[in-house]
XYZ file of N, CA and C in Angstrom:
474
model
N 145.486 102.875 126.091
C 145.338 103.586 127.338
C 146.667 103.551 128.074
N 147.161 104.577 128.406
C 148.260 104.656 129.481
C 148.012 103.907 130.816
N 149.100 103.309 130.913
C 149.276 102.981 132.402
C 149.849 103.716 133.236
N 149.108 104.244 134.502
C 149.765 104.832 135.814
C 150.695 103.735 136.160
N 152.006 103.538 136.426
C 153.179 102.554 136.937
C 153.552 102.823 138.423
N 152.436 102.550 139.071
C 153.247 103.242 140.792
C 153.902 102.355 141.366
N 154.716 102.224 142.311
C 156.185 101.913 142.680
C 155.349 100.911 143.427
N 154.623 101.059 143.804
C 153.766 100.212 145.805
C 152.820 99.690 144.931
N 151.934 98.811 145.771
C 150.249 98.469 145.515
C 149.868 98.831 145.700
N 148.644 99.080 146.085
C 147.118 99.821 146.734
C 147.371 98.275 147.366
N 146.593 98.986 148.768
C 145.961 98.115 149.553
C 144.807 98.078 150.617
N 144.538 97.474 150.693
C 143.109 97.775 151.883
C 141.682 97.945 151.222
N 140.621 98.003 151.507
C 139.601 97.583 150.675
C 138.632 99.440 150.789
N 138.974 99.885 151.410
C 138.503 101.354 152.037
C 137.849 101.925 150.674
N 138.459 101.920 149.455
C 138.179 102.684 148.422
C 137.296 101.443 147.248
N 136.813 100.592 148.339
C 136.106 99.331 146.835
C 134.989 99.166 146.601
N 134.926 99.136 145.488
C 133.708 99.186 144.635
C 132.751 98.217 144.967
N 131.333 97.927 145.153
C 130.437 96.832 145.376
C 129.130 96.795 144.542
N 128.800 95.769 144.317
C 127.780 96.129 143.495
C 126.733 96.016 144.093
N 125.223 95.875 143.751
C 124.056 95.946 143.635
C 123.365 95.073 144.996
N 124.180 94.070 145.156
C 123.913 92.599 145.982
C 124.504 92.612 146.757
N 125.722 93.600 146.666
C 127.074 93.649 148.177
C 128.065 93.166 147.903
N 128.127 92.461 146.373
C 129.406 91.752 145.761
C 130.155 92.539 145.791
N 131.923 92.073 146.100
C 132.893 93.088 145.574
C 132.778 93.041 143.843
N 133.130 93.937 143.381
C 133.250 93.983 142.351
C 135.152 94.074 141.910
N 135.304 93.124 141.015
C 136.517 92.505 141.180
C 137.167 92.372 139.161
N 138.328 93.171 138.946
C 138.829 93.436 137.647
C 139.687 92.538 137.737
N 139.451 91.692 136.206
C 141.169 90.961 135.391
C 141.511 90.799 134.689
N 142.425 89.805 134.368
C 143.416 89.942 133.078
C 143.667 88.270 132.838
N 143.475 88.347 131.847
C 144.074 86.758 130.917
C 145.265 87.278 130.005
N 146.203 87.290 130.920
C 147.445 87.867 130.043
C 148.089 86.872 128.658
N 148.224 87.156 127.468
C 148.240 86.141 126.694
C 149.634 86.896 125.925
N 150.358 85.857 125.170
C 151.260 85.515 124.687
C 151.147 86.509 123.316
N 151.563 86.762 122.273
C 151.270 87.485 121.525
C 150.612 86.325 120.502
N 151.273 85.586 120.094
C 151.039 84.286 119.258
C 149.710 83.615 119.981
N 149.391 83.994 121.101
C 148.231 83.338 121.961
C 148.543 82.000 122.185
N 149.645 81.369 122.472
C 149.684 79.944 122.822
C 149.864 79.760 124.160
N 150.000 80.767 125.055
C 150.464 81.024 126.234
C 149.837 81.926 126.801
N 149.463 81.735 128.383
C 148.924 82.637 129.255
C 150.135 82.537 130.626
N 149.600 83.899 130.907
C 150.886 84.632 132.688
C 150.078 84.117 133.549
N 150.566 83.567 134.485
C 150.004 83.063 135.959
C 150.786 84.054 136.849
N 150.232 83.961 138.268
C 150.882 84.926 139.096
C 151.054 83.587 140.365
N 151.995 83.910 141.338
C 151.429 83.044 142.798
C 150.380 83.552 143.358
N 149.407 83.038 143.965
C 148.346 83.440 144.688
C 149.222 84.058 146.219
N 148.859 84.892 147.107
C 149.828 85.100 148.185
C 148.573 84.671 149.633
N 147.550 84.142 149.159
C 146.389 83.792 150.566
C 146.416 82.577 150.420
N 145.970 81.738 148.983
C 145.953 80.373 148.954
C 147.157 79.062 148.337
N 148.139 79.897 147.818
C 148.973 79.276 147.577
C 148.702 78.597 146.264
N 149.292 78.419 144.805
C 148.996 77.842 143.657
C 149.406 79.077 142.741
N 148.385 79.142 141.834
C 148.363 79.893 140.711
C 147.274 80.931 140.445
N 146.814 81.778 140.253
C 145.824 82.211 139.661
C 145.904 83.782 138.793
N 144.873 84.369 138.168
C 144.979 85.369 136.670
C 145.539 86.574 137.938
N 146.094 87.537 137.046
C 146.298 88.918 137.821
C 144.402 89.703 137.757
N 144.616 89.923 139.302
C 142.880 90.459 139.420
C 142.888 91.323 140.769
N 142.260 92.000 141.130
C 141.523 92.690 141.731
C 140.668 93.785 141.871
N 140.341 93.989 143.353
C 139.560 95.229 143.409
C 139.783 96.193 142.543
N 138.307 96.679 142.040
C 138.041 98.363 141.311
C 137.806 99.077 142.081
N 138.508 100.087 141.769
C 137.979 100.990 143.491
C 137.719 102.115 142.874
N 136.996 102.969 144.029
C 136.341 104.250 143.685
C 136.761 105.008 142.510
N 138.349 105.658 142.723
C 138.826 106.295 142.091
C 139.126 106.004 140.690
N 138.932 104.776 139.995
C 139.131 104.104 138.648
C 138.027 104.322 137.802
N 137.859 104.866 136.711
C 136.806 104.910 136.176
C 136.346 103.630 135.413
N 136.894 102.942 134.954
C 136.651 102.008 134.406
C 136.708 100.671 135.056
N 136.286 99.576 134.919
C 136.745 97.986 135.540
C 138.172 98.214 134.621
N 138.097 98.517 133.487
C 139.130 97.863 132.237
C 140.288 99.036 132.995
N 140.214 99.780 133.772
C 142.028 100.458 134.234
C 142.202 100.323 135.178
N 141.258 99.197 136.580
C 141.718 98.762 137.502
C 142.447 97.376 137.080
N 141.824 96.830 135.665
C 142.409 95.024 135.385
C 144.114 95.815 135.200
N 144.191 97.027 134.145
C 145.644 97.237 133.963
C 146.758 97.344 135.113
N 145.587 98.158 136.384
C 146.773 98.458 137.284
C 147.093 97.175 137.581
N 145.850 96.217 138.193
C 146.299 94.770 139.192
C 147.301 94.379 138.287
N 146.975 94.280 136.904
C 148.337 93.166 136.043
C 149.373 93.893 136.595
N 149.475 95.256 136.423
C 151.207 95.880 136.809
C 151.847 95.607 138.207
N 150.762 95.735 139.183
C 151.004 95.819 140.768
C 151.347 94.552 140.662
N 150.739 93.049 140.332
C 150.753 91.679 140.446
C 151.708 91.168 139.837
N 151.682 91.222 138.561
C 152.603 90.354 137.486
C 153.431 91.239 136.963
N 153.557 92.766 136.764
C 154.467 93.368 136.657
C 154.469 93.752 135.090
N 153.273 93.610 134.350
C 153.182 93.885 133.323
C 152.914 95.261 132.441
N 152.993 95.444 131.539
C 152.193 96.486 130.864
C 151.681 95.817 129.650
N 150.390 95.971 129.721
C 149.552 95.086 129.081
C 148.576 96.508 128.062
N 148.160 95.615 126.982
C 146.664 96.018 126.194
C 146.061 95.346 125.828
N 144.452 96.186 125.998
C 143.341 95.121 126.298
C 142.357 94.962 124.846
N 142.921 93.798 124.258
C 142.178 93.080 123.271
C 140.782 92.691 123.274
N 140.248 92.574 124.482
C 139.121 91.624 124.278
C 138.161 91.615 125.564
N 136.896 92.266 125.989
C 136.310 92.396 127.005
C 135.655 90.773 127.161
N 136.236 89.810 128.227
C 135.987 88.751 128.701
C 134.349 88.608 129.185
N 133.789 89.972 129.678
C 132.450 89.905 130.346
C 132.468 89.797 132.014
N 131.529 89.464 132.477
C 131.663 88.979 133.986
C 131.571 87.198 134.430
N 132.395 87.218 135.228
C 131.819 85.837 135.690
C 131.365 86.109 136.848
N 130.246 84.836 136.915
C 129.517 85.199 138.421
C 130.439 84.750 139.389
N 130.040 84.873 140.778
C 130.750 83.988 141.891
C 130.470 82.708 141.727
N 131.777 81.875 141.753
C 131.393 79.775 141.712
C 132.234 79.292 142.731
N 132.424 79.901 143.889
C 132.854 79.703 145.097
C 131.922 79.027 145.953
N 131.693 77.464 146.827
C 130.599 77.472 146.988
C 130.402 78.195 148.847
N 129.662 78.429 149.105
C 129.146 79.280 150.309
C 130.291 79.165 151.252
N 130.651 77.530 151.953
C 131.595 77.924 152.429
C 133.114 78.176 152.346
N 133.666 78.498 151.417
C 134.253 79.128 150.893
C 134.683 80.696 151.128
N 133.336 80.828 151.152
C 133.191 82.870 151.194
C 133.896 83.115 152.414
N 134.693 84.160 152.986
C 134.921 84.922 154.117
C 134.479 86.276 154.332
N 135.197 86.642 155.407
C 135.397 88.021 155.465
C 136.608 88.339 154.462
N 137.760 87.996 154.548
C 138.730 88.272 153.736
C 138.593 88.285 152.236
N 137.661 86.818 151.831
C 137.300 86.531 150.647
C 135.963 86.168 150.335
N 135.215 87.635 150.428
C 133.546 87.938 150.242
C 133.309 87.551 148.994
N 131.343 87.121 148.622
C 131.531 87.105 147.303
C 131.604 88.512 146.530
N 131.977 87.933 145.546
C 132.801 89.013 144.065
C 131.970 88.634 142.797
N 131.967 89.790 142.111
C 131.963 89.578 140.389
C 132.675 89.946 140.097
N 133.548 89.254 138.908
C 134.649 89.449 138.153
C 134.339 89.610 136.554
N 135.124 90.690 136.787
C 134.872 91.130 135.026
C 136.393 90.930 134.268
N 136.505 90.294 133.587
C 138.033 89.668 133.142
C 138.262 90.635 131.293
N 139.162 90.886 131.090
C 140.010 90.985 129.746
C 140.930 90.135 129.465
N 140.836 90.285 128.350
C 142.154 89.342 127.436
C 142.825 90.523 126.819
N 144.170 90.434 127.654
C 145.193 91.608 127.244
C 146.660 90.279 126.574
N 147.287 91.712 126.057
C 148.273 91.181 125.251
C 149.317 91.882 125.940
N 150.450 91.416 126.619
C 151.707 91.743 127.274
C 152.352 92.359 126.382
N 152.433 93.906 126.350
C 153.221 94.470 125.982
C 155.055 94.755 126.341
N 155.079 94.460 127.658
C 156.692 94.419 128.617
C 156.271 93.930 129.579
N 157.275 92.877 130.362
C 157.573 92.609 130.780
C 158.489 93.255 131.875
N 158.095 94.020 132.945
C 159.032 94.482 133.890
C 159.971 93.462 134.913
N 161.187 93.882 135.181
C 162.132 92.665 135.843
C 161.947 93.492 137.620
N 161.344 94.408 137.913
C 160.961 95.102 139.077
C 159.473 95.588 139.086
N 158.579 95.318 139.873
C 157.077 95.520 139.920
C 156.888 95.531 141.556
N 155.659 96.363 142.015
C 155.359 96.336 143.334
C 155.315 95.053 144.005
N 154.852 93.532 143.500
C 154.855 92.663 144.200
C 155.824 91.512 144.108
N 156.924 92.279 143.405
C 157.301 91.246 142.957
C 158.226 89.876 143.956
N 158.551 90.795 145.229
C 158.748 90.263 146.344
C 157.760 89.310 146.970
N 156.208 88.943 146.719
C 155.464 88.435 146.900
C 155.127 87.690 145.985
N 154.928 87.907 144.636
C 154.464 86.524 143.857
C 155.640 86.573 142.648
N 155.666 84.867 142.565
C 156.226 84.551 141.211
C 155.525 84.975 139.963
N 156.091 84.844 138.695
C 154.950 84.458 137.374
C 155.420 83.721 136.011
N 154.740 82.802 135.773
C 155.437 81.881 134.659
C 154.168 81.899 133.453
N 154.648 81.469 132.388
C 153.641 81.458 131.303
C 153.650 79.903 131.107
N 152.423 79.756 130.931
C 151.682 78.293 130.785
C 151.140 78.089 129.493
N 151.101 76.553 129.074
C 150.209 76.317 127.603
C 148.479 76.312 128.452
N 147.769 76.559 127.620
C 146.272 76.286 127.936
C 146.698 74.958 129.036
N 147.056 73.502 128.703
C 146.741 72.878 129.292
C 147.354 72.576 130.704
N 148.748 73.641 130.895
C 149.003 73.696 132.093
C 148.230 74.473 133.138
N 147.629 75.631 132.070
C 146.796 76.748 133.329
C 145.608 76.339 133.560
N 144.602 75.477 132.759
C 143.584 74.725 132.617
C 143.841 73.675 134.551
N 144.908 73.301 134.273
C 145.419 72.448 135.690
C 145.407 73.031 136.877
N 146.269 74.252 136.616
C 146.512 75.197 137.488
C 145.739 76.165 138.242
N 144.411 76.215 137.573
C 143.356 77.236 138.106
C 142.120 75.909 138.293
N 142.640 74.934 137.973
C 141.512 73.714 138.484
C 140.628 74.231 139.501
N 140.868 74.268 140.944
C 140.196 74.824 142.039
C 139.843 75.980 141.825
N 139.542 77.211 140.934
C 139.205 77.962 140.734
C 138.443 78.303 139.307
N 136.958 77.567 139.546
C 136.409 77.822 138.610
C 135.816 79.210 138.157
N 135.855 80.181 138.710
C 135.674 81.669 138.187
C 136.990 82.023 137.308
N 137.871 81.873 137.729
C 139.445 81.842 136.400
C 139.835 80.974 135.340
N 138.840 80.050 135.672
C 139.249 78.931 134.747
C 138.100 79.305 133.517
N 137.136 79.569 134.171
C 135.950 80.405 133.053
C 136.087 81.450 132.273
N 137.106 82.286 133.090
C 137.552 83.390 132.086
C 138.751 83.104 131.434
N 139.838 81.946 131.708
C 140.196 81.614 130.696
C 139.903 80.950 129.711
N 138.797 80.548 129.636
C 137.998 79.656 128.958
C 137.783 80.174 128.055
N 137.147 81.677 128.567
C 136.705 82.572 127.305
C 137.698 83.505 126.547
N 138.718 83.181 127.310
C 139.885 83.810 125.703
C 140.138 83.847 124.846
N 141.195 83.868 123.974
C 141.358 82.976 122.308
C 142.945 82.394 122.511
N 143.272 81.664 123.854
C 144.491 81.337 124.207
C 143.910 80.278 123.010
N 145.177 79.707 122.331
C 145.129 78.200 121.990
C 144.814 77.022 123.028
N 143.977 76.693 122.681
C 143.358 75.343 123.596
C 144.113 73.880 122.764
């Protein structure tokens, strides 16, 4: 599948998808290494740490699987293909946790394979990104057991 490469992010929630219950409905990526010994982390830019390239599906996307491509490009700056439909994870945020800013979500994750690496991406002024062994990102998404589940379900080397 082609990637649209737009210069900016999308932002604002105006065009987002919800599901059934009022969940956002929320696309990602377990960006993996080609050899699979390695996964892409991004900086988080609300909580500070690490976590997968993800967000909102919004109206205009037909698929979850070409909103996970845009977030990887907008986030981590990638151009990625998608190996492997991860499924959904539920929300494991516990109640208070939830906001307005950060409602609950279902996340539907892929395991893509980094095709390039861009050295300029829309955020790149906002988040870092480094590649981790399983047992560094295993660490790294600790506090985030909805990412840590979908990396769980990859075929990174554990």
């Amino acid at each position: 599948m082609a990637q649209n490469l737009a210069a900016t992010a999308r932002t604002g929630r105006d065009n987002q998808r919800y599901g059934a219950q009022g969940e956002r409905l929320v696309a990602g990526v377990v960006p993996l290494s080609n050899d699979k010994t390695k996964v892409l982390l991004i900086e988080s830019t609300r909580r500070g740490g690490w976590v997968l390239p993800k967000g909102g599906w919004e109206t205009d996307e037909g698929t979850a699987q070409e909103a996970a491509c845009r977030e990887a490009w907008e986030e981590a700056g990638i151009v990625c293909t998608v190996l492997k439909d991860l499924g959904t994870v539920p929300e494991m945020r516990p109640p208070g946790e939830l906001t307005p800013k950060a409602p609950k979500a279902a996340y539907q994750f892929y395991e893509v394979r980094v095709d390039r690496e861009a050295s300029e991406w829309p955020e790149k002024d906002k988040r870092g990104r480094q590649w981790m062994s399983y047992q560094q990102a295993k660490q790294a998404l600790a506090t985030r057991p909805e990412l840590l589940e979908a990396l769980n379900r990859s075929s990174v080397t554990k």
